[in-house]
C-alpha angles and dihedrals in degrees: 000000000000088000090052094052092046089055091048092048093055092047091073089069092059093043090053093048092054096048093104095037104055144001120262091251092053090052093046093045094051091040094059095039090055091044092051092047092050095048093042089056091051091049092048091051091049096244092120119035114221118172113180103137111122094003128117111263096189096097091048095046088051089055091047092050091062096037127052097002106049098021098057093043089054094044095047097046092040095053091047095049099042139042126271089251095054095045089049091052093050097045090047087067092067096093093050093048091045088054090051093047091049091051095048101038104027095032089227108150111212120229121244090250091054091051092048091046094052092046091051090048090050089051090052093051090048090051093053092046093051090047090059091059139281120254137141131220097182089211113161090190092051093047092049091049093050091048088052089053093050094048092044094052092047092051091044089057092050096047092048086057089052092051091073093140091068130069123241089252093053092049091047093049094054090046090054093047090052093045093049092049095043101044094032091059092044091050092048091048092050092048093047091051089056095040091244105120094125091050091052094048094048097039097104090051093048100044123050091190092054092044092052092048093050093049093048097044094039099048102020101040108021097040107025099030095044090049092049092046094050091046092048093051090048093050105037103017136239097289097055094038093053090058090069096058092092090063090076089060091058093047094049092050093049092044091051091050096045102036104028100029093239115162118266112207131198088247091058091050091050090048091051090052091051091050091053089049091051093050090048 
């Protein structure tokens, strides 16, 4: 799961770099289409075994509904409508809500150490967010979207655990199919409404920055990270997996400082240390 969160943490760099090139829906649409194409090729060549014929897809579609469909809508709209501080505060609540969902739905009682670890991780994320700077957008739409993202990710974690009859590759493949259909149609609808279908379809060819972002997020995040996340939940459970979510905060801060030249304060370093302590 550490590998998954590292990949997610680096993805923020590419999202930020494409902010002026394309809309969020265009990026998400291309991301999942590329991811589905890459994994479909691996399945066709026999590198990744996926056996879904004749099996019930209900449990997998339920997973896909919460992530990627609802989660990324909430995250994207929430981050656009609020400040970095506010979005960080909301998304830092994912481990705690995942713990609650696991307790209520899966009847898995967390240990005291797990509870303390998640609380410490949350404290570390809060420290890094505050270190970036305090501001308030007072955006009801943004707050509602971020809450949707938090709830969706927590429920995704729980329902992946319930899909124990399927492999991580099978879960990931259905998630990518759903994401490509959902965001692909939304991106096409948005482009058609603005009379920009040709621009959307040729965007990867016209923009090297967008093309790089799509390839990284599509193959690195949507294929590799989803697979690692699903495998981690299956092997160590929701409670332990959710503790690692704060790692992506550390990675995104370091990547911003090293690649984009963003300032790295003492408060952020302290927060990162607290996150590592919480995960441990």
